[in-house]
Amino acid sequence: MILALLTESAVTATIGTAVGIAAGVAMGYLLYRQSDSQPGFGIDLASIGGVLGLIYLAVLLVTLGPAWRASRLPPADAVRHTE
């Protein structure tokens, strides 16, 4: 159960970061195209990798406690808490 909860948060973080990176690259490229004085458009993959690592670490830390508690509840109690 805990693995399912952690996987759900990881999938959500992955989708969010993919959309964020795509939007950031698109906006950066549009801004680059508007200014003629810039040397060239590039993406710093090392910085993106570092930020992705921090994002997944934060997601793990924030999700681990509630997922641990939720995985320890009996199913009947879990249903009772949502009603």
PDB file of N, CA, C and O in Angstrom:
ATOM      1  N   MET A   1       0.811  -1.186   0.000  1.00  0.00           N
ATOM      2  CA  MET A   1       0.000   0.000   0.000  1.00  0.00           C
ATOM      3  C   MET A   1       0.870   1.272   0.000  1.00  0.00           C
ATOM      4  O   MET A   1       0.575   2.221  -0.699  1.00  0.00           O
ATOM      5  N   ILE A   2       1.913   1.264   0.810  1.00  0.00           N
ATOM      6  CA  ILE A   2       2.749   2.464   0.886  1.00  0.00           C
ATOM      7  C   ILE A   2       3.455   2.715  -0.444  1.00  0.00           C
ATOM      8  O   ILE A   2       3.605   3.865  -0.865  1.00  0.00           O
ATOM      9  N   LEU A   3       3.834   1.645  -1.129  1.00  0.00           N
ATOM     10  CA  LEU A   3       4.488   1.804  -2.432  1.00  0.00           C
ATOM     11  C   LEU A   3       3.529   2.434  -3.447  1.00  0.00           C
ATOM     12  O   LEU A   3       3.933   3.278  -4.245  1.00  0.00           O
ATOM     13  N   ALA A   4       2.268   2.055  -3.389  1.00  0.00           N
ATOM     14  CA  ALA A   4       1.271   2.632  -4.299  1.00  0.00           C
ATOM     15  C   ALA A   4       1.096   4.124  -4.038  1.00  0.00           C
ATOM     16  O   ALA A   4       1.000   4.924  -4.984  1.00  0.00           O
ATOM     17  N   LEU A   5       1.067   4.513  -2.779  1.00  0.00           N
ATOM     18  CA  LEU A   5       0.905   5.933  -2.442  1.00  0.00           C
ATOM     19  C   LEU A   5       2.131   6.742  -2.858  1.00  0.00           C
ATOM     20  O   LEU A   5       2.003   7.862  -3.372  1.00  0.00           O
ATOM     21  N   LEU A   6       3.312   6.185  -2.646  1.00  0.00           N
ATOM     22  CA  LEU A   6       4.533   6.881  -3.058  1.00  0.00           C
ATOM     23  C   LEU A   6       4.641   6.943  -4.579  1.00  0.00           C
ATOM     24  O   LEU A   6       5.102   7.951  -5.129  1.00  0.00           O
ATOM     25  N   THR A   7       4.211   5.888  -5.254  1.00  0.00           N
ATOM     26  CA  THR A   7       4.242   5.883  -6.718  1.00  0.00           C
ATOM     27  C   THR A   7       3.289   6.930  -7.280  1.00  0.00           C
ATOM     28  O   THR A   7       3.612   7.622  -8.254  1.00  0.00           O
ATOM     29  N   GLU A   8       2.126   7.057  -6.663  1.00  0.00           N
ATOM     30  CA  GLU A   8       1.165   8.069  -7.118  1.00  0.00           C
ATOM     31  C   GLU A   8       1.749   9.476  -7.016  1.00  0.00           C
ATOM     32  O   GLU A   8       1.629  10.279  -7.947  1.00  0.00           O
ATOM     33  N   SER A   9       2.410   9.774  -5.916  1.00  0.00           N
ATOM     34  CA  SER A   9       2.997  11.105  -5.773  1.00  0.00           C
ATOM     35  C   SER A   9       4.174  11.300  -6.726  1.00  0.00           C
ATOM     36  O   SER A   9       4.388  12.396  -7.248  1.00  0.00           O
ATOM     37  N   ALA A  10       4.932  10.244  -6.995  1.00  0.00           N
ATOM     38  CA  ALA A  10       6.044  10.353  -7.942  1.00  0.00           C
ATOM     39  C   ALA A  10       5.532  10.585  -9.362  1.00  0.00           C
ATOM     40  O   ALA A  10       6.117  11.377 -10.111  1.00  0.00           O
ATOM     41  N   VAL A  11       4.445   9.921  -9.731  1.00  0.00           N
ATOM     42  CA  VAL A  11       3.866  10.122 -11.065  1.00  0.00           C
ATOM     43  C   VAL A  11       3.344  11.550 -11.195  1.00  0.00           C
ATOM     44  O   VAL A  11       3.554  12.216 -12.224  1.00  0.00           O
ATOM     45  N   THR A  12       2.679  12.038 -10.168  1.00  0.00           N
ATOM     46  CA  THR A  12       2.183  13.413 -10.184  1.00  0.00           C
ATOM     47  C   THR A  12       3.332  14.408 -10.295  1.00  0.00           C
ATOM     48  O   THR A  12       3.264  15.372 -11.072  1.00  0.00           O
ATOM     49  N   ALA A  13       4.408  14.178  -9.551  1.00  0.00           N
ATOM     50  CA  ALA A  13       5.582  15.060  -9.633  1.00  0.00           C
ATOM     51  C   ALA A  13       6.224  14.990 -11.009  1.00  0.00           C
ATOM     52  O   ALA A  13       6.665  16.019 -11.550  1.00  0.00           O
ATOM     53  N   THR A  14       6.267  13.806 -11.604  1.00  0.00           N
ATOM     54  CA  THR A  14       6.862  13.649 -12.925  1.00  0.00           C
ATOM     55  C   THR A  14       6.066  14.409 -13.982  1.00  0.00           C
ATOM     56  O   THR A  14       6.641  15.108 -14.826  1.00  0.00           O
ATOM     57  N   ILE A  15       4.754  14.290 -13.929  1.00  0.00           N
ATOM     58  CA  ILE A  15       3.904  15.005 -14.885  1.00  0.00           C
ATOM     59  C   ILE A  15       4.063  16.513 -14.701  1.00  0.00           C
ATOM     60  O   ILE A  15       4.199  17.264 -15.668  1.00  0.00           O
ATOM     61  N   GLY A  16       4.065  16.962 -13.453  1.00  0.00           N
ATOM     62  CA  GLY A  16       4.221  18.388 -13.183  1.00  0.00           C
ATOM     63  C   GLY A  16       5.558  18.938 -13.637  1.00  0.00           C
ATOM     64  O   GLY A  16       5.633  20.023 -14.219  1.00  0.00           O
ATOM     65  N   THR A  17       6.627  18.188 -13.402  1.00  0.00           N
ATOM     66  CA  THR A  17       7.941  18.673 -13.832  1.00  0.00           C
ATOM     67  C   THR A  17       8.075  18.640 -15.349  1.00  0.00           C
ATOM     68  O   THR A  17       8.704  19.533 -15.931  1.00  0.00           O
ATOM     69  N   ALA A  18       7.486  17.634 -15.986  1.00  0.00           N
ATOM     70  CA  ALA A  18       7.552  17.579 -17.454  1.00  0.00           C
ATOM     71  C   ALA A  18       6.829  18.770 -18.077  1.00  0.00           C
ATOM     72  O   ALA A  18       7.340  19.411 -19.004  1.00  0.00           O
ATOM     73  N   VAL A  19       5.657  19.087 -17.547  1.00  0.00           N
ATOM     74  CA  VAL A  19       4.909  20.247 -18.053  1.00  0.00           C
ATOM     75  C   VAL A  19       5.675  21.537 -17.752  1.00  0.00           C
ATOM     76  O   VAL A  19       5.780  22.423 -18.599  1.00  0.00           O
ATOM     77  N   GLY A  20       6.237  21.633 -16.553  1.00  0.00           N
ATOM     78  CA  GLY A  20       6.987  22.830 -16.185  1.00  0.00           C
ATOM     79  C   GLY A  20       8.229  23.031 -17.030  1.00  0.00           C
ATOM     80  O   GLY A  20       8.535  24.155 -17.457  1.00  0.00           O
ATOM     81  N   ILE A  21       8.964  21.954 -17.291  1.00  0.00           N
ATOM     82  CA  ILE A  21      10.162  22.064 -18.119  1.00  0.00           C
ATOM     83  C   ILE A  21       9.789  22.435 -19.547  1.00  0.00           C
ATOM     84  O   ILE A  21      10.419  23.304 -20.160  1.00  0.00           O
ATOM     85  N   ALA A  22       8.756  21.790 -20.090  1.00  0.00           N
ATOM     86  CA  ALA A  22       8.328  22.098 -21.461  1.00  0.00           C
ATOM     87  C   ALA A  22       7.885  23.555 -21.580  1.00  0.00           C
ATOM     88  O   ALA A  22       8.260  24.252 -22.534  1.00  0.00           O
ATOM     89  N   ALA A  23       7.108  24.021 -20.611  1.00  0.00           N
ATOM     90  CA  ALA A  23       6.654  25.417 -20.642  1.00  0.00           C
ATOM     91  C   ALA A  23       7.830  26.372 -20.475  1.00  0.00           C
ATOM     92  O   ALA A  23       7.909  27.407 -21.159  1.00  0.00           O
ATOM     93  N   GLY A  24       8.762  26.044 -19.595  1.00  0.00           N
ATOM     94  CA  GLY A  24       9.926  26.899 -19.389  1.00  0.00           C
ATOM     95  C   GLY A  24      10.819  26.985 -20.609  1.00  0.00           C
ATOM     96  O   GLY A  24      11.299  28.073 -20.967  1.00  0.00           O
ATOM     97  N   VAL A  25      11.050  25.854 -21.264  1.00  0.00           N
ATOM     98  CA  VAL A  25      11.882  25.852 -22.475  1.00  0.00           C
ATOM     99  C   VAL A  25      11.191  26.632 -23.589  1.00  0.00           C
ATOM    100  O   VAL A  25      11.823  27.424 -24.299  1.00  0.00           O
ATOM    101  N   ALA A  26       9.879  26.427 -23.730  1.00  0.00           N
ATOM    102  CA  ALA A  26       9.139  27.149 -24.773  1.00  0.00           C
ATOM    103  C   ALA A  26       9.172  28.658 -24.526  1.00  0.00           C
ATOM    104  O   ALA A  26       9.433  29.438 -25.459  1.00  0.00           O
ATOM    105  N   MET A  27       8.934  29.072 -23.297  1.00  0.00           N
ATOM    106  CA  MET A  27       8.961  30.505 -22.988  1.00  0.00           C
ATOM    107  C   MET A  27      10.368  31.073 -23.135  1.00  0.00           C
ATOM    108  O   MET A  27      10.545  32.189 -23.629  1.00  0.00           O
ATOM    109  N   GLY A  28      11.364  30.315 -22.701  1.00  0.00           N
ATOM    110  CA  GLY A  28      12.741  30.768 -22.859  1.00  0.00           C
ATOM    111  C   GLY A  28      13.121  30.941 -24.317  1.00  0.00           C
ATOM    112  O   GLY A  28      13.786  31.913 -24.689  1.00  0.00           O
ATOM    113  N   TYR A  29      12.688  30.009 -25.144  1.00  0.00           N
ATOM    114  CA  TYR A  29      12.991  30.110 -26.566  1.00  0.00           C
ATOM    115  C   TYR A  29      12.284  31.304 -27.197  1.00  0.00           C
ATOM    116  O   TYR A  29      12.867  32.016 -28.024  1.00  0.00           O
ATOM    117  N   LEU A  30      11.032  31.531 -26.815  1.00  0.00           N
ATOM    118  CA  LEU A  30      10.309  32.699 -27.342  1.00  0.00           C
ATOM    119  C   LEU A  30      10.984  34.002 -26.933  1.00  0.00           C
ATOM    120  O   LEU A  30      11.115  34.927 -27.746  1.00  0.00           O
ATOM    121  N   LEU A  31      11.428  34.094 -25.692  1.00  0.00           N
ATOM    122  CA  LEU A  31      12.139  35.298 -25.245  1.00  0.00           C
ATOM    123  C   LEU A  31      13.484  35.438 -25.955  1.00  0.00           C
ATOM    124  O   LEU A  31      13.898  36.543 -26.284  1.00  0.00           O
ATOM    125  N   TYR A  32      14.162  34.323 -26.190  1.00  0.00           N
ATOM    126  CA  TYR A  32      15.427  34.350 -26.914  1.00  0.00           C
ATOM    127  C   TYR A  32      15.212  34.866 -28.337  1.00  0.00           C
ATOM    128  O   TYR A  32      16.010  35.656 -28.847  1.00  0.00           O
ATOM    129  N   ARG A  33      14.171  34.420 -28.984  1.00  0.00           N
ATOM    130  CA  ARG A  33      13.903  34.834 -30.360  1.00  0.00           C
ATOM    131  C   ARG A  33      13.570  36.323 -30.463  1.00  0.00           C
ATOM    132  O   ARG A  33      13.808  36.944 -31.495  1.00  0.00           O
ATOM    133  N   GLN A  34      13.034  36.912 -29.393  1.00  0.00           N
ATOM    134  CA  GLN A  34      12.680  38.331 -29.419  1.00  0.00           C
ATOM    135  C   GLN A  34      13.892  39.238 -29.260  1.00  0.00           C
ATOM    136  O   GLN A  34      13.855  40.388 -29.663  1.00  0.00           O
ATOM    137  N   SER A  35      14.950  38.750 -28.646  1.00  0.00           N
ATOM    138  CA  SER A  35      16.138  39.589 -28.453  1.00  0.00           C
ATOM    139  C   SER A  35      17.237  39.135 -29.410  1.00  0.00           C
ATOM    140  O   SER A  35      17.572  37.964 -29.488  1.00  0.00           O
ATOM    141  N   ASP A  36      17.805  40.075 -30.137  1.00  0.00           N
ATOM    142  CA  ASP A  36      18.809  39.757 -31.153  1.00  0.00           C
ATOM    143  C   ASP A  36      20.232  39.707 -30.602  1.00  0.00           C
ATOM    144  O   ASP A  36      21.134  39.214 -31.269  1.00  0.00           O
ATOM    145  N   SER A  37      20.466  40.204 -29.406  1.00  0.00           N
ATOM    146  CA  SER A  37      21.835  40.319 -28.915  1.00  0.00           C
ATOM    147  C   SER A  37      22.336  39.068 -28.189  1.00  0.00           C
ATOM    148  O   SER A  37      23.482  39.025 -27.778  1.00  0.00           O
ATOM    149  N   GLN A  38      21.521  38.058 -28.011  1.00  0.00           N
ATOM    150  CA  GLN A  38      21.936  36.858 -27.275  1.00  0.00           C
ATOM    151  C   GLN A  38      22.801  35.964 -28.172  1.00  0.00           C
ATOM    152  O   GLN A  38      22.560  35.841 -29.370  1.00  0.00           O
ATOM    153  N   PRO A  39      23.830  35.310 -27.585  1.00  0.00           N
ATOM    154  CA  PRO A  39      24.741  34.491 -28.392  1.00  0.00           C
ATOM    155  C   PRO A  39      24.098  33.207 -28.933  1.00  0.00           C
ATOM    156  O   PRO A  39      24.362  32.811 -30.046  1.00  0.00           O
ATOM    157  N   GLY A  40      23.292  32.521 -28.168  1.00  0.00           N
ATOM    158  CA  GLY A  40      22.684  31.279 -28.640  1.00  0.00           C
ATOM    159  C   GLY A  40      21.758  30.698 -27.589  1.00  0.00           C
ATOM    160  O   GLY A  40      21.928  30.929 -26.391  1.00  0.00           O
ATOM    161  N   PHE A  41      20.811  29.927 -28.040  1.00  0.00           N
ATOM    162  CA  PHE A  41      19.853  29.312 -27.122  1.00  0.00           C
ATOM    163  C   PHE A  41      20.390  27.966 -26.677  1.00  0.00           C
ATOM    164  O   PHE A  41      20.836  27.156 -27.489  1.00  0.00           O
ATOM    165  N   GLY A  42      20.361  27.706 -25.392  1.00  0.00           N
ATOM    166  CA  GLY A  42      20.827  26.431 -24.860  1.00  0.00           C
ATOM    167  C   GLY A  42      20.090  26.064 -23.591  1.00  0.00           C
ATOM    168  O   GLY A  42      19.464  26.903 -22.944  1.00  0.00           O
ATOM    169  N   ILE A  43      20.151  24.805 -23.267  1.00  0.00           N
ATOM    170  CA  ILE A  43      19.505  24.291 -22.064  1.00  0.00           C
ATOM    171  C   ILE A  43      20.594  23.703 -21.176  1.00  0.00           C
ATOM    172  O   ILE A  43      21.376  22.855 -21.617  1.00  0.00           O
ATOM    173  N   ASP A  44      20.641  24.130 -19.923  1.00  0.00           N
ATOM    174  CA  ASP A  44      21.627  23.637 -18.963  1.00  0.00           C
ATOM    175  C   ASP A  44      21.069  22.376 -18.295  1.00  0.00           C
ATOM    176  O   ASP A  44      20.302  22.445 -17.336  1.00  0.00           O
ATOM    177  N   LEU A  45      21.444  21.214 -18.837  1.00  0.00           N
ATOM    178  CA  LEU A  45      20.898  19.949 -18.338  1.00  0.00           C
ATOM    179  C   LEU A  45      21.359  19.639 -16.919  1.00  0.00           C
ATOM    180  O   LEU A  45      20.632  18.997 -16.162  1.00  0.00           O
ATOM    181  N   ALA A  46      22.532  20.081 -16.532  1.00  0.00           N
ATOM    182  CA  ALA A  46      23.014  19.830 -15.176  1.00  0.00           C
ATOM    183  C   ALA A  46      22.134  20.542 -14.155  1.00  0.00           C
ATOM    184  O   ALA A  46      21.787  19.969 -13.116  1.00  0.00           O
ATOM    185  N   SER A  47      21.759  21.779 -14.450  1.00  0.00           N
ATOM    186  CA  SER A  47      20.885  22.518 -13.532  1.00  0.00           C
ATOM    187  C   SER A  47      19.502  21.883 -13.463  1.00  0.00           C
ATOM    188  O   SER A  47      18.916  21.770 -12.380  1.00  0.00           O
ATOM    189  N   ILE A  48      18.992  21.478 -14.602  1.00  0.00           N
ATOM    190  CA  ILE A  48      17.678  20.832 -14.614  1.00  0.00           C
ATOM    191  C   ILE A  48      17.730  19.526 -13.825  1.00  0.00           C
ATOM    192  O   ILE A  48      16.817  19.214 -13.053  1.00  0.00           O
ATOM    193  N   GLY A  49      18.790  18.761 -13.980  1.00  0.00           N
ATOM    194  CA  GLY A  49      18.938  17.512 -13.228  1.00  0.00           C
ATOM    195  C   GLY A  49      19.013  17.752 -11.729  1.00  0.00           C
ATOM    196  O   GLY A  49      18.410  17.010 -10.948  1.00  0.00           O
ATOM    197  N   GLY A  50      19.731  18.793 -11.318  1.00  0.00           N
ATOM    198  CA  GLY A  50      19.805  19.122  -9.896  1.00  0.00           C
ATOM    199  C   GLY A  50      18.456  19.526  -9.319  1.00  0.00           C
ATOM    200  O   GLY A  50      18.082  19.100  -8.225  1.00  0.00           O
ATOM    201  N   VAL A  51      17.733  20.315 -10.073  1.00  0.00           N
ATOM    202  CA  VAL A  51      16.408  20.744  -9.620  1.00  0.00           C
ATOM    203  C   VAL A  51      15.457  19.553  -9.559  1.00  0.00           C
ATOM    204  O   VAL A  51      14.661  19.424  -8.620  1.00  0.00           O
ATOM    205  N   LEU A  52      15.523  18.661 -10.537  1.00  0.00           N
ATOM    206  CA  LEU A  52      14.675  17.465 -10.513  1.00  0.00           C
ATOM    207  C   LEU A  52      14.980  16.605  -9.291  1.00  0.00           C
ATOM    208  O   LEU A  52      14.071  16.064  -8.659  1.00  0.00           O
ATOM    209  N   GLY A  53      16.248  16.473  -8.957  1.00  0.00           N
ATOM    210  CA  GLY A  53      16.619  15.726  -7.764  1.00  0.00           C
ATOM    211  C   GLY A  53      16.038  16.339  -6.504  1.00  0.00           C
ATOM    212  O   GLY A  53      15.516  15.632  -5.631  1.00  0.00           O
ATOM    213  N   LEU A  54      16.096  17.659  -6.401  1.00  0.00           N
ATOM    214  CA  LEU A  54      15.519  18.341  -5.239  1.00  0.00           C
ATOM    215  C   LEU A  54      14.002  18.189  -5.192  1.00  0.00           C
ATOM    216  O   LEU A  54      13.420  18.022  -4.116  1.00  0.00           O
ATOM    217  N   ILE A  55      13.368  18.237  -6.351  1.00  0.00           N
ATOM    218  CA  ILE A  55      11.912  18.069  -6.398  1.00  0.00           C
ATOM    219  C   ILE A  55      11.521  16.682  -5.896  1.00  0.00           C
ATOM    220  O   ILE A  55      10.621  16.543  -5.054  1.00  0.00           O
ATOM    221  N   TYR A  56      12.184  15.638  -6.400  1.00  0.00           N
ATOM    222  CA  TYR A  56      11.829  14.284  -5.972  1.00  0.00           C
ATOM    223  C   TYR A  56      12.165  14.037  -4.507  1.00  0.00           C
ATOM    224  O   TYR A  56      11.440  13.316  -3.820  1.00  0.00           O
ATOM    225  N   LEU A  57      13.211  14.643  -4.000  1.00  0.00           N
ATOM    226  CA  LEU A  57      13.525  14.529  -2.576  1.00  0.00           C
ATOM    227  C   LEU A  57      12.444  15.193  -1.736  1.00  0.00           C
ATOM    228  O   LEU A  57      11.990  14.627  -0.734  1.00  0.00           O
ATOM    229  N   ALA A  58      12.000  16.384  -2.150  1.00  0.00           N
ATOM    230  CA  ALA A  58      10.935  17.076  -1.421  1.00  0.00           C
ATOM    231  C   ALA A  58       9.636  16.277  -1.473  1.00  0.00           C
ATOM    232  O   ALA A  58       8.930  16.155  -0.455  1.00  0.00           O
ATOM    233  N   VAL A  59       9.309  15.713  -2.626  1.00  0.00           N
ATOM    234  CA  VAL A  59       8.086  14.906  -2.747  1.00  0.00           C
ATOM    235  C   VAL A  59       8.164  13.692  -1.837  1.00  0.00           C
ATOM    236  O   VAL A  59       7.193  13.352  -1.152  1.00  0.00           O
ATOM    237  N   LEU A  60       9.306  13.043  -1.789  1.00  0.00           N
ATOM    238  CA  LEU A  60       9.466  11.878  -0.926  1.00  0.00           C
ATOM    239  C   LEU A  60       9.312  12.255   0.544  1.00  0.00           C
ATOM    240  O   LEU A  60       8.600  11.585   1.298  1.00  0.00           O
ATOM    241  N   LEU A  61       9.951  13.334   0.948  1.00  0.00           N
ATOM    242  CA  LEU A  61       9.876  13.749   2.350  1.00  0.00           C
ATOM    243  C   LEU A  61       8.464  14.160   2.754  1.00  0.00           C
ATOM    244  O   LEU A  61       8.020  13.842   3.862  1.00  0.00           O
ATOM    245  N   VAL A  62       7.760  14.847   1.869  1.00  0.00           N
ATOM    246  CA  VAL A  62       6.411  15.314   2.194  1.00  0.00           C
ATOM    247  C   VAL A  62       5.402  14.160   2.172  1.00  0.00           C
ATOM    248  O   VAL A  62       4.451  14.154   2.935  1.00  0.00           O
ATOM    249  N   THR A  63       5.627  13.161   1.334  1.00  0.00           N
ATOM    250  CA  THR A  63       4.663  12.083   1.156  1.00  0.00           C
ATOM    251  C   THR A  63       4.890  10.922   2.110  1.00  0.00           C
ATOM    252  O   THR A  63       3.943  10.205   2.441  1.00  0.00           O
ATOM    253  N   LEU A  64       6.095  10.720   2.562  1.00  0.00           N
ATOM    254  CA  LEU A  64       6.427   9.536   3.338  1.00  0.00           C
ATOM    255  C   LEU A  64       5.603   9.411   4.624  1.00  0.00           C
ATOM    256  O   LEU A  64       5.058   8.339   4.902  1.00  0.00           O
ATOM    257  N   GLY A  65       5.473  10.462   5.387  1.00  0.00           N
ATOM    258  CA  GLY A  65       4.722  10.405   6.649  1.00  0.00           C
ATOM    259  C   GLY A  65       3.251  10.058   6.451  1.00  0.00           C
ATOM    260  O   GLY A  65       2.754   9.086   7.052  1.00  0.00           O
ATOM    261  N   PRO A  66       2.514  10.825   5.647  1.00  0.00           N
ATOM    262  CA  PRO A  66       1.099  10.480   5.430  1.00  0.00           C
ATOM    263  C   PRO A  66       0.904   9.107   4.775  1.00  0.00           C
ATOM    264  O   PRO A  66      -0.040   8.395   5.099  1.00  0.00           O
ATOM    265  N   ALA A  67       1.798   8.723   3.872  1.00  0.00           N
ATOM    266  CA  ALA A  67       1.675   7.411   3.234  1.00  0.00           C
ATOM    267  C   ALA A  67       1.902   6.299   4.252  1.00  0.00           C
ATOM    268  O   ALA A  67       1.220   5.270   4.227  1.00  0.00           O
ATOM    269  N   TRP A  68       2.835   6.509   5.140  1.00  0.00           N
ATOM    270  CA  TRP A  68       3.111   5.514   6.185  1.00  0.00           C
ATOM    271  C   TRP A  68       1.885   5.339   7.078  1.00  0.00           C
ATOM    272  O   TRP A  68       1.482   4.215   7.384  1.00  0.00           O
ATOM    273  N   ARG A  69       1.293   6.456   7.502  1.00  0.00           N
ATOM    274  CA  ARG A  69       0.099   6.377   8.352  1.00  0.00           C
ATOM    275  C   ARG A  69      -1.077   5.744   7.614  1.00  0.00           C
ATOM    276  O   ARG A  69      -1.805   4.933   8.177  1.00  0.00           O
ATOM    277  N   ALA A  70      -1.272   6.115   6.369  1.00  0.00           N
ATOM    278  CA  ALA A  70      -2.387   5.568   5.594  1.00  0.00           C
ATOM    279  C   ALA A  70      -2.210   4.076   5.338  1.00  0.00           C
ATOM    280  O   ALA A  70      -3.196   3.333   5.320  1.00  0.00           O
ATOM    281  N   SER A  71      -0.979   3.634   5.167  1.00  0.00           N
ATOM    282  CA  SER A  71      -0.759   2.212   4.902  1.00  0.00           C
ATOM    283  C   SER A  71      -0.964   1.358   6.145  1.00  0.00           C
ATOM    284  O   SER A  71      -1.142   0.152   6.039  1.00  0.00           O
ATOM    285  N   ARG A  72      -0.954   1.962   7.320  1.00  0.00           N
ATOM    286  CA  ARG A  72      -1.142   1.223   8.573  1.00  0.00           C
ATOM    287  C   ARG A  72      -2.605   1.154   9.008  1.00  0.00           C
ATOM    288  O   ARG A  72      -2.933   0.440   9.934  1.00  0.00           O
ATOM    289  N   LEU A  73      -3.494   1.899   8.368  1.00  0.00           N
ATOM    290  CA  LEU A  73      -4.907   1.862   8.722  1.00  0.00           C
ATOM    291  C   LEU A  73      -5.570   0.612   8.164  1.00  0.00           C
ATOM    292  O   LEU A  73      -5.352   0.258   7.008  1.00  0.00           O
ATOM    293  N   PRO A  74      -6.401  -0.036   8.949  1.00  0.00           N
ATOM    294  CA  PRO A  74      -7.200  -1.124   8.388  1.00  0.00           C
ATOM    295  C   PRO A  74      -8.181  -0.553   7.365  1.00  0.00           C
ATOM    296  O   PRO A  74      -8.653   0.581   7.517  1.00  0.00           O
ATOM    297  N   PRO A  75      -8.514  -1.313   6.321  1.00  0.00           N
ATOM    298  CA  PRO A  75      -9.402  -0.788   5.274  1.00  0.00           C
ATOM    299  C   PRO A  75     -10.742  -0.283   5.803  1.00  0.00           C
ATOM    300  O   PRO A  75     -11.257   0.727   5.341  1.00  0.00           O
ATOM    301  N   ALA A  76     -11.321  -0.948   6.782  1.00  0.00           N
ATOM    302  CA  ALA A  76     -12.614  -0.512   7.318  1.00  0.00           C
ATOM    303  C   ALA A  76     -12.492   0.857   7.993  1.00  0.00           C
ATOM    304  O   ALA A  76     -13.364   1.711   7.859  1.00  0.00           O
ATOM    305  N   ASP A  77     -11.401   1.088   8.717  1.00  0.00           N
ATOM    306  CA  ASP A  77     -11.187   2.394   9.346  1.00  0.00           C
ATOM    307  C   ASP A  77     -10.933   3.474   8.307  1.00  0.00           C
ATOM    308  O   ASP A  77     -11.362   4.611   8.468  1.00  0.00           O
ATOM    309  N   ALA A  78     -10.222   3.137   7.256  1.00  0.00           N
ATOM    310  CA  ALA A  78      -9.935   4.121   6.199  1.00  0.00           C
ATOM    311  C   ALA A  78     -11.225   4.586   5.530  1.00  0.00           C
ATOM    312  O   ALA A  78     -11.395   5.772   5.243  1.00  0.00           O
ATOM    313  N   VAL A  79     -12.155   3.657   5.305  1.00  0.00           N
ATOM    314  CA  VAL A  79     -13.435   4.025   4.698  1.00  0.00           C
ATOM    315  C   VAL A  79     -14.250   4.877   5.661  1.00  0.00           C
ATOM    316  O   VAL A  79     -14.896   5.852   5.275  1.00  0.00           O
ATOM    317  N   ARG A  80     -14.204   4.534   6.936  1.00  0.00           N
ATOM    318  CA  ARG A  80     -14.947   5.310   7.939  1.00  0.00           C
ATOM    319  C   ARG A  80     -14.449   6.750   8.041  1.00  0.00           C
ATOM    320  O   ARG A  80     -15.225   7.651   8.267  1.00  0.00           O
ATOM    321  N   HIS A  81     -13.151   6.973   7.863  1.00  0.00           N
ATOM    322  CA  HIS A  81     -12.585   8.314   7.959  1.00  0.00           C
ATOM    323  C   HIS A  81     -12.995   9.207   6.792  1.00  0.00           C
ATOM    324  O   HIS A  81     -12.976  10.419   6.903  1.00  0.00           O
ATOM    325  N   THR A  82     -13.343   8.626   5.655  1.00  0.00           N
ATOM    326  CA  THR A  82     -13.702   9.426   4.489  1.00  0.00           C
ATOM    327  C   THR A  82     -15.173   9.757   4.435  1.00  0.00           C
ATOM    328  O   THR A  82     -15.588  10.568   3.626  1.00  0.00           O
ATOM    329  N   GLU A  83     -15.978   9.122   5.249  1.00  0.00           N
ATOM    330  CA  GLU A  83     -17.436   9.384   5.216  1.00  0.00           C
ATOM    331  C   GLU A  83     -17.810  10.601   5.999  1.00  0.00           C
ATOM    332  O   GLU A  83     -17.229  11.105   6.837  1.00  0.00           O
TER     333      GLU A  83
END
